[in-house]
Tab-separated table of C-alpha atoms and ligand atoms in Angstrom:
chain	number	residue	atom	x	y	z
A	650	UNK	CA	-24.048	17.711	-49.375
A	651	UNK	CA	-25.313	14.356	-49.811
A	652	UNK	CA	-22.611	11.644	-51.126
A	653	UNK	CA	-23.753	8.179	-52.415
A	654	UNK	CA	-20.681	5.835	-52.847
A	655	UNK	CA	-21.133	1.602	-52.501
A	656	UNK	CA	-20.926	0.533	-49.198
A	657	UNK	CA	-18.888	-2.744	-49.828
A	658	UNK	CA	-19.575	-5.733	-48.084
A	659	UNK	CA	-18.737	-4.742	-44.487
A	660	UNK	CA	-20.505	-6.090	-41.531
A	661	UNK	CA	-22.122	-2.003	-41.016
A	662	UNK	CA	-23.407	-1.256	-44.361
A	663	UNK	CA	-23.891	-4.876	-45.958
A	664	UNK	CA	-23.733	-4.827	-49.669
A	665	UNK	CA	-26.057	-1.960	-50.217
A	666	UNK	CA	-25.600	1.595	-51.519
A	667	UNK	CA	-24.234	3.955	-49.648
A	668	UNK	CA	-25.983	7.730	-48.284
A	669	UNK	CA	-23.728	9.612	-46.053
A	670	UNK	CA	-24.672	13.185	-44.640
A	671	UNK	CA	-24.977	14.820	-41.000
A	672	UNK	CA	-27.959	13.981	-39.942
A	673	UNK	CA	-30.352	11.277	-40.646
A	674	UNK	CA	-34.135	12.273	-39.750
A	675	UNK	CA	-36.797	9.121	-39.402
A	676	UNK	CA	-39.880	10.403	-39.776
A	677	UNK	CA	-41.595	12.967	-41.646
A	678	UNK	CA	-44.256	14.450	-39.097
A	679	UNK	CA	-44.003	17.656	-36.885
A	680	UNK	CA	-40.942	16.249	-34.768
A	681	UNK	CA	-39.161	14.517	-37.827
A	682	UNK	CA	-39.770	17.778	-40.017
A	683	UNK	CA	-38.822	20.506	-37.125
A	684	UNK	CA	-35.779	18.488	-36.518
A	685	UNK	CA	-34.605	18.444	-39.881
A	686	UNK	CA	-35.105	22.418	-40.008
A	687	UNK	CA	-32.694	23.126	-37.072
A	688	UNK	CA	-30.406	20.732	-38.328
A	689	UNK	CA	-29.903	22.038	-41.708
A	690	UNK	CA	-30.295	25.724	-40.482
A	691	UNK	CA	-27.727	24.765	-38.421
A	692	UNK	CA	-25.342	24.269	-41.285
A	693	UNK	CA	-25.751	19.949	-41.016
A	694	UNK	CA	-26.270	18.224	-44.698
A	695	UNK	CA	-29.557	16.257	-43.915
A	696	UNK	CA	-31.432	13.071	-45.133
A	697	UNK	CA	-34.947	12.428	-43.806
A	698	UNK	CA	-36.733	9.407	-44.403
A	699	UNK	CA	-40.229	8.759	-44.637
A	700	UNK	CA	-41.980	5.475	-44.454
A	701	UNK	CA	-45.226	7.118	-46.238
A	702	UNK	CA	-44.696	10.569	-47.536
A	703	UNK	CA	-43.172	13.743	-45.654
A	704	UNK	CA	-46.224	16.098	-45.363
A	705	UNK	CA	-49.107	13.712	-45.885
A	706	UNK	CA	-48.569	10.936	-43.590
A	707	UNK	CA	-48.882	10.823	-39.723
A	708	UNK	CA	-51.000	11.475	-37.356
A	709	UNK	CA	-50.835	15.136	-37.733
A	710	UNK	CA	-51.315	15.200	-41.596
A	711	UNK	CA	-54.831	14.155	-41.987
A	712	UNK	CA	-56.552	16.388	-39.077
A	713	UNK	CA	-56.537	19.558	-36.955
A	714	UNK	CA	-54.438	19.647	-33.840
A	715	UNK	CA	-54.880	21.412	-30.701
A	716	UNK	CA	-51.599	23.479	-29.815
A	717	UNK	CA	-50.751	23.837	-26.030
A	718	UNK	CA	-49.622	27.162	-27.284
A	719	UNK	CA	-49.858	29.977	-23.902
A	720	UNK	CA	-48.254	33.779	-24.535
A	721	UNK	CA	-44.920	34.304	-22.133
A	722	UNK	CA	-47.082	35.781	-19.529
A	723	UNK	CA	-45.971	34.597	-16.169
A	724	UNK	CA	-49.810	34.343	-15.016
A	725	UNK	CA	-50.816	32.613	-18.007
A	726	UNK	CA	-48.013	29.847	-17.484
A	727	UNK	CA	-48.592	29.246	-14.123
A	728	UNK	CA	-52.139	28.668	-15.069
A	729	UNK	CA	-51.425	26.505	-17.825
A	730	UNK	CA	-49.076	24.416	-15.876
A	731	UNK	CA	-51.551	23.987	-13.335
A	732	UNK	CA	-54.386	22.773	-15.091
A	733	UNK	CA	-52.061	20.078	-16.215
A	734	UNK	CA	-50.677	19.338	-13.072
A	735	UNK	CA	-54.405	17.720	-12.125
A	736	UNK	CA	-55.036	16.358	-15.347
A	737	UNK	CA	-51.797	14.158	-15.630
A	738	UNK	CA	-52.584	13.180	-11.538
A	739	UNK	CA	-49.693	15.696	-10.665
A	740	UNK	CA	-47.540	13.351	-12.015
A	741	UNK	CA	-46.149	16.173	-14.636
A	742	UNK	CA	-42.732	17.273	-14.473
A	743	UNK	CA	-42.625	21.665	-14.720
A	744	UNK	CA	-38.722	21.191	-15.299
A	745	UNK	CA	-40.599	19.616	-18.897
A	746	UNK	CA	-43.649	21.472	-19.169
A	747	UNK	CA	-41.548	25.198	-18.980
A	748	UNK	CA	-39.175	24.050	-22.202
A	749	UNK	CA	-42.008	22.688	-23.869
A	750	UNK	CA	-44.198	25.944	-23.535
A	751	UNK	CA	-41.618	27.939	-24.521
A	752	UNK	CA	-40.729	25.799	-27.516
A	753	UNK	CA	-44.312	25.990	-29.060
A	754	UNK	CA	-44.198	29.662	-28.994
A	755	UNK	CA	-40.745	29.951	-30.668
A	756	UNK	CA	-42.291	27.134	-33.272
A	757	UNK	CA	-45.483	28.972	-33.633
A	758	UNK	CA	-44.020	32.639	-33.932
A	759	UNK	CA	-41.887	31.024	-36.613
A	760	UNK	CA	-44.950	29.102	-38.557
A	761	UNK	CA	-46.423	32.307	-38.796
A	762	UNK	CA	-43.470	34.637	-39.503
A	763	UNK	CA	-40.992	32.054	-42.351
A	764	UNK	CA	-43.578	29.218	-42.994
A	765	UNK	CA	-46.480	31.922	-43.324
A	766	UNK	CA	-49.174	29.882	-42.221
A	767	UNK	CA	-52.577	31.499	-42.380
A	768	UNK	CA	-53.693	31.834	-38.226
A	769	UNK	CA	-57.631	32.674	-38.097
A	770	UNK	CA	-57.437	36.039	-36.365
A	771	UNK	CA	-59.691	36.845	-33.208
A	772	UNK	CA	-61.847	40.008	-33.012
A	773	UNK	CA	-59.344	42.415	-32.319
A	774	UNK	CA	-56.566	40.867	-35.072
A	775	UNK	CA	-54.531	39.221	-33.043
A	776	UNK	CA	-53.878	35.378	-34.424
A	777	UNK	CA	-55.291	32.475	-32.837
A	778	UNK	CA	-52.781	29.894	-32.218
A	779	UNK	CA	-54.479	27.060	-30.352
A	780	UNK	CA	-55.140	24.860	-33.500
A	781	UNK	CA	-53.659	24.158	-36.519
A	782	UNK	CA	-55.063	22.526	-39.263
A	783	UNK	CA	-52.744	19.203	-40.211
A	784	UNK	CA	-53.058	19.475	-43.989
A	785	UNK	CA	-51.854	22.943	-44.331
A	786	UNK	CA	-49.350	22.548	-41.285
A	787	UNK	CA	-47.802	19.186	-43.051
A	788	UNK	CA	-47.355	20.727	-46.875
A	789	UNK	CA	-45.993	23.860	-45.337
A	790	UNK	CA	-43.256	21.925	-43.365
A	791	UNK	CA	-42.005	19.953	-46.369
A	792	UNK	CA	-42.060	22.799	-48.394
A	793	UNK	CA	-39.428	24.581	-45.845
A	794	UNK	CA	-37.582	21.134	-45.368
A	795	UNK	CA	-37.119	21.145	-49.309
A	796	UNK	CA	-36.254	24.998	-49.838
A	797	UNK	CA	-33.325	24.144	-46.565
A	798	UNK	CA	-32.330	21.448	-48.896
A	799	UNK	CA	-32.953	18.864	-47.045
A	800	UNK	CA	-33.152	15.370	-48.865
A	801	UNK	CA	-36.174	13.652	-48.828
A	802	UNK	CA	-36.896	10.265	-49.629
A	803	UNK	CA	-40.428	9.251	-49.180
A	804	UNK	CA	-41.395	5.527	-48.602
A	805	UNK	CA	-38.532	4.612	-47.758
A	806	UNK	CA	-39.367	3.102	-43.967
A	807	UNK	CA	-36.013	2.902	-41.553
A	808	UNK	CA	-35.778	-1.232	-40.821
A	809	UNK	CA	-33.149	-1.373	-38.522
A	810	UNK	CA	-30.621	1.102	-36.780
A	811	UNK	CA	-26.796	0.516	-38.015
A	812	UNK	CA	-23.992	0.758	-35.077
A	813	UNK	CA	-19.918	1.012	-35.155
A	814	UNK	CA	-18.041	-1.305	-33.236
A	815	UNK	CA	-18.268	0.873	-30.535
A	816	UNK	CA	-22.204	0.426	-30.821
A	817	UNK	CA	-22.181	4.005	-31.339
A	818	UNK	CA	-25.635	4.442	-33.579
A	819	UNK	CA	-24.241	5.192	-36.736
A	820	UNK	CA	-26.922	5.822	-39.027
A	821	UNK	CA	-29.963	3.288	-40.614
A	822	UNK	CA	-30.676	0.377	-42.722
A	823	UNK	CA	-34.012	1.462	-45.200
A	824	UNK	CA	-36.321	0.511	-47.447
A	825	UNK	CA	-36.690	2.362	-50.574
A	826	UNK	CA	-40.280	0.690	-51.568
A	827	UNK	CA	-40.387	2.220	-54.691
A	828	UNK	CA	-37.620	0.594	-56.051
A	829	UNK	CA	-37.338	-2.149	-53.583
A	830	UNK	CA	-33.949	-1.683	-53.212
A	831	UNK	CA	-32.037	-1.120	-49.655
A	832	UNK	CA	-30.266	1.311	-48.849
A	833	UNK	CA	-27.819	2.088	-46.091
A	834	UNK	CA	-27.620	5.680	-44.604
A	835	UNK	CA	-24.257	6.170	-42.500
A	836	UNK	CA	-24.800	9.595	-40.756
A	837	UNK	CA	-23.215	11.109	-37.529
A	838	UNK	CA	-26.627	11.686	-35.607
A	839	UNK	CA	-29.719	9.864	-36.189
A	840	UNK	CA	-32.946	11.644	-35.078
A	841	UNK	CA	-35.861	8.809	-34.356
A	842	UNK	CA	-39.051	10.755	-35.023
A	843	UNK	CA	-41.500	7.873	-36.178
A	844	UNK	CA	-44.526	8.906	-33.850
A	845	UNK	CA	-46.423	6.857	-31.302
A	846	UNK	CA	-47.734	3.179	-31.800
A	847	UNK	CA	-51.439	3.310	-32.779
A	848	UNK	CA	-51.466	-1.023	-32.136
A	849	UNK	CA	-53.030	-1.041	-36.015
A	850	UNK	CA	-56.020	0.822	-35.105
A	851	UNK	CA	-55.286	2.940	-38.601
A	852	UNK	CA	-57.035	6.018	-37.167
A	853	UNK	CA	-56.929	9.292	-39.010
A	854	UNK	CA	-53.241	8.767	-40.750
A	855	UNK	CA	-52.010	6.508	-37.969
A	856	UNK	CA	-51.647	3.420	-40.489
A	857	UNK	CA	-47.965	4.367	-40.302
A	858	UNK	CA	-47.506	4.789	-36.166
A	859	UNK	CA	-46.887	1.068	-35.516
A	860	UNK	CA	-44.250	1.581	-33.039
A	861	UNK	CA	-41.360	1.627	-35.373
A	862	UNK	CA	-39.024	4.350	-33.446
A	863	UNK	CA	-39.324	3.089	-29.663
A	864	UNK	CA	-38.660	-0.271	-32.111
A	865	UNK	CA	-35.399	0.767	-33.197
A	866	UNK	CA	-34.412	2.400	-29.945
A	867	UNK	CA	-34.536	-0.306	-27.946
A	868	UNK	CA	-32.990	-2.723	-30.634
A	869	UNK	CA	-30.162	-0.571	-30.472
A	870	UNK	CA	-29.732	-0.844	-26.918
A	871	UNK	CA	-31.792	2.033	-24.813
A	872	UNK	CA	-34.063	1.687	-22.302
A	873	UNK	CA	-37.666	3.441	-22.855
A	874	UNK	CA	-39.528	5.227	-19.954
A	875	UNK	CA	-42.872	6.313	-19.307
A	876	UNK	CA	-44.969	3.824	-21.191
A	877	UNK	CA	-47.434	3.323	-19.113
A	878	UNK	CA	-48.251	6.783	-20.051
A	879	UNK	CA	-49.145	5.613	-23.586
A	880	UNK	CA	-52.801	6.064	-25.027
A	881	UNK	CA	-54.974	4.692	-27.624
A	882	UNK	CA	-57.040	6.761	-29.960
A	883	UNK	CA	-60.286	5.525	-31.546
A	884	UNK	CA	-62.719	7.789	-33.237
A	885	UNK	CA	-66.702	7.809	-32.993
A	886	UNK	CA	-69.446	9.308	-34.579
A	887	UNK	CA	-70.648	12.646	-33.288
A	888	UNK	CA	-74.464	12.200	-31.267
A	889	UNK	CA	-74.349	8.850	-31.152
A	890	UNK	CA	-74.204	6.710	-27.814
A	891	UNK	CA	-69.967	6.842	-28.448
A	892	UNK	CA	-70.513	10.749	-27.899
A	893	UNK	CA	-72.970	11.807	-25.335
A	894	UNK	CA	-74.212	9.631	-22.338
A	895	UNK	CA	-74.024	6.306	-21.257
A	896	UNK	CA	-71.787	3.902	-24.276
A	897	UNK	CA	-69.367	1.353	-24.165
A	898	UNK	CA	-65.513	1.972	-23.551
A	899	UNK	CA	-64.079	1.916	-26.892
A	900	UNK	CA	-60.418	1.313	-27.268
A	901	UNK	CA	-58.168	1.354	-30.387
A	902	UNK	CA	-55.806	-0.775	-28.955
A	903	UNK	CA	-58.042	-4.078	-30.616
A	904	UNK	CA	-58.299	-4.112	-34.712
A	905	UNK	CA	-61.686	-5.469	-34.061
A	906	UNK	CA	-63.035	-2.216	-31.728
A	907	UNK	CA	-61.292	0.520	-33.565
A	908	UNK	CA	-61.913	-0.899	-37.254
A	909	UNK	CA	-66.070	-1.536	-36.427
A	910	UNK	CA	-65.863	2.674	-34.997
A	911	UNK	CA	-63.974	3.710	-38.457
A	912	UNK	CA	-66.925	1.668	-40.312
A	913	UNK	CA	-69.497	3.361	-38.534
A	914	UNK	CA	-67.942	6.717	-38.415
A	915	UNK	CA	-67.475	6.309	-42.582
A	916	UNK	CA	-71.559	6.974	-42.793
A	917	UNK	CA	-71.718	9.420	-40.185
A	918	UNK	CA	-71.478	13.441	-40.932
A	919	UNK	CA	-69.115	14.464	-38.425
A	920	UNK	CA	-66.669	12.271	-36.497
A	921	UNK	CA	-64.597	13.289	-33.483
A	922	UNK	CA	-61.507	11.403	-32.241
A	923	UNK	CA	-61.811	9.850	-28.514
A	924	UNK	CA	-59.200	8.860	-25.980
A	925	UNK	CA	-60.056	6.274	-23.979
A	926	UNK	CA	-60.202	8.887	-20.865
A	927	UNK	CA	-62.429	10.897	-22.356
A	928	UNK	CA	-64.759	8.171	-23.346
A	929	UNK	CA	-64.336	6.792	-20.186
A	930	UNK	CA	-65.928	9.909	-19.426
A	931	UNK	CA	-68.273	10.454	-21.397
A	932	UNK	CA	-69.270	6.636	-20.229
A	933	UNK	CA	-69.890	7.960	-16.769
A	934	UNK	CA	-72.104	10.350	-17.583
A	935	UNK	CA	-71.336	14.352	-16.833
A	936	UNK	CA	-69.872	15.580	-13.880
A	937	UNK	CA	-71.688	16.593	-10.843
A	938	UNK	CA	-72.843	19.739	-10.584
A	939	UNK	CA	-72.888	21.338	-7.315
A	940	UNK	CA	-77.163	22.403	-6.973
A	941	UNK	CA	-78.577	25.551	-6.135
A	942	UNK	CA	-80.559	24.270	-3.491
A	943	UNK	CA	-77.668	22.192	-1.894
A	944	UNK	CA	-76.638	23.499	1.669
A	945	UNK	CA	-72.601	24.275	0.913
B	1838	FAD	C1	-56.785	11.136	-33.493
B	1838	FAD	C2	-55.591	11.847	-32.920
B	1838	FAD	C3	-55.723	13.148	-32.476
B	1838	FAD	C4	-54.611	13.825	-31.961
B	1838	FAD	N1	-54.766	15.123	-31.540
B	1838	FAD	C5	-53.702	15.792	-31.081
B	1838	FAD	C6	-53.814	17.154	-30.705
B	1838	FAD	O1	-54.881	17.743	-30.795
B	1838	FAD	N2	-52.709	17.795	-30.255
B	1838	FAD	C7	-51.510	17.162	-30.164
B	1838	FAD	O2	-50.517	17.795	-29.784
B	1838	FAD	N3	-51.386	15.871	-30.509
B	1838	FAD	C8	-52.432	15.183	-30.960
B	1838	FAD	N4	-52.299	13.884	-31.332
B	1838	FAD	C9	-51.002	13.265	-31.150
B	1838	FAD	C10	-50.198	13.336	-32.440
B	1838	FAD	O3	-49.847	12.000	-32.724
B	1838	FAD	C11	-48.936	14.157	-32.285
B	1838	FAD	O4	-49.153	15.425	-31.765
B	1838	FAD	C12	-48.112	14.357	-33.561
B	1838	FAD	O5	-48.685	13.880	-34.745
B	1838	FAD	C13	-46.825	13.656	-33.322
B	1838	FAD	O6	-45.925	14.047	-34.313
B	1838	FAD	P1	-44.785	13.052	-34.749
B	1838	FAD	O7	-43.993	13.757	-35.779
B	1838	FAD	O8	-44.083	12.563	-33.527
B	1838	FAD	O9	-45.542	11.772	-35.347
B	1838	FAD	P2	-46.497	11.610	-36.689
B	1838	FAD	O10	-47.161	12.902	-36.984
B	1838	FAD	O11	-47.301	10.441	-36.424
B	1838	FAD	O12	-45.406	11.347	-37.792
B	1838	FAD	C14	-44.650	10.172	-37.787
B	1838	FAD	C15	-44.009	10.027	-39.159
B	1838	FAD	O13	-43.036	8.967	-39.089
B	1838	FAD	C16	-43.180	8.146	-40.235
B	1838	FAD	N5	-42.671	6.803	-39.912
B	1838	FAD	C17	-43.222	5.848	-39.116
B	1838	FAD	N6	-42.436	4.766	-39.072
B	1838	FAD	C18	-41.350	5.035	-39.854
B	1838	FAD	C19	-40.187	4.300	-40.227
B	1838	FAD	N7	-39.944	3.050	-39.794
B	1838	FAD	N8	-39.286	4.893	-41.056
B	1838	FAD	C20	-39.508	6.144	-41.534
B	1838	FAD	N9	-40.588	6.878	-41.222
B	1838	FAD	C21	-41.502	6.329	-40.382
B	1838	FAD	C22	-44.657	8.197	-40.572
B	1838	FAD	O14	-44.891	7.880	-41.937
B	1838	FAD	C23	-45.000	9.651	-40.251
B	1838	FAD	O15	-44.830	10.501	-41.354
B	1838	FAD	C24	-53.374	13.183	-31.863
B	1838	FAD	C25	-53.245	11.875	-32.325
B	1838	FAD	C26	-54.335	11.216	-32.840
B	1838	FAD	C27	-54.154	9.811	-33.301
């Protein structure tokens, strides 16, 4: 159950009201909303707070997403595992990749089964689980957050991460924007689950990924690791010189680049998001191909 008392005018809280419960959830995408699900089927009384709105906002809300979703078939998995071995410069890590493949199954199996969302179905009825469209994902999620009675409080951005004297995280410091009012949330566990940075590009829901978890984390004293792994998003129109051929690296890592692609992608018919690898690419022109005619 969630309590609100007044904090007082302690050095945690400040003189703010008061939230208390188990868990506080920042963030309101996939991992914010999946995390608040285990926690309160887990028995935990959970707040989740949203800096935009739980089910709409994100970089998951506003498009489709490819799942990395392979059947617990040993073959399959190896193959899977492979394939990413070369694409991540067999720099990937199977002690991660194994959990992670078995953890979009269990999530999928249970989308389909509790959350009931609609899979297409292949020719011979089985579902196809490789995609999910972000919309319908996102309002299916809050709606199971809600039912688990989980409290939600939309636009209401975590600012800062509060600590004991032990600087023990001990729950948040947030924003309610509708109100303007601050609020402090004292909670025994504090799940950061704010999404990437998007460096402003404002890409297909990304307005909101500016960064704000890794923020916090490292305000509150831990250390982050693999960043150099990060990557920018920027989205072009489809048959233009962005798509096919020769073009210019685009990155969304500039306002400038990413805002100029969003303005030309606004007239266009169909857009389609690029990484910077893939344009990079796509900017080198298609692979090889061994020929015919070539002596092996
Ligand atoms: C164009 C594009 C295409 C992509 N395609 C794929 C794909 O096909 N497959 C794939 O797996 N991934 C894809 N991704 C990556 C995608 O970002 C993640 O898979 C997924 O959205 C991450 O989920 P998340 O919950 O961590 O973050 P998000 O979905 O971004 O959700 C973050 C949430 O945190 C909230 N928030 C932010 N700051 C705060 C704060 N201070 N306080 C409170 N709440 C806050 C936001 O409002 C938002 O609701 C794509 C990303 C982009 C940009």
């Amino acid at each position: 159950m969630v309590r609100f008392e007044h904090a007082g005018d302690d050095a945690t809280a400040g003189d703010h009201p008061l939230l208390s419960a188990d868990v506080l959830v920042v963030g309101g995408g996939p991992a914010g909303t999946w995390a608040a699900i285990k926690a309160a089927q887990a028995g935990a009384d959970v707040v989740l707070v949203d800096k935009g709105r739980c089910g709409s906002s994100g970089a998951t809300a506003s498009v489709g997403t490819g799942i990395w979703y392979v059947e617990d078939e040993a073959e399959l998995r190896e193959a899977a595992m492979a394939s990413r071995e070369a694409l991540g410069g067999h720099l990937a890590d199977r002690d991660w990749m194994a959990p992670v493949l078995d953890e979009t199954c269990a999530r999928m199996d249970e989308l389909a089964r509790v959350q009931r969302y609609p899979f297409p179905v292949d020719a011979h009825g089985r579902q196809i689980r490789d995609d999910l469209q972000g919309p319908e994902y996102m309002r299916r999620q809050r709606t199971c957050v809600q039912r688990l009675g989980v409290r939600i409080l939309d636009h209401t951005p975590a600012l800062e991460l509060l600590a004991d004297a032990d600087r023990v995280v001990s729950g948040a410091r947030v924003l309610d924007r509708l109100t303007g009012q601050m609020l402090s949330i004292a909670a025994g566990a504090v799940v950061l689950a704010a999404g990437g940075c998007a460096f402003q590009s404002k890409t297909l829901g990304c307005d909101v990924n500016t960064g704000d978890g890794a923020l916090l984390a490292v305000e509150a004293g831990a250390e982050l690791s693999g960043m150099e792994f990060s990557s920018a998003y920027a989205i072009a129109p489809m048959g233009t010189s962005l798509e096919d051929g020769p073009a210019p690296v685009v990155l969304a890592g500039s306002d400038t680049a990413a805002s100029a692609d969003m303005k030309a992608a606004s007239s266009a018919p169909r857009v389609r998001s690029c990484s910077p690898g893939r344009t990079r690419r796509r900017a080198r022109g298609p692979r090889p191909r061994p020929s015919p005619a070539a002596p092996a």
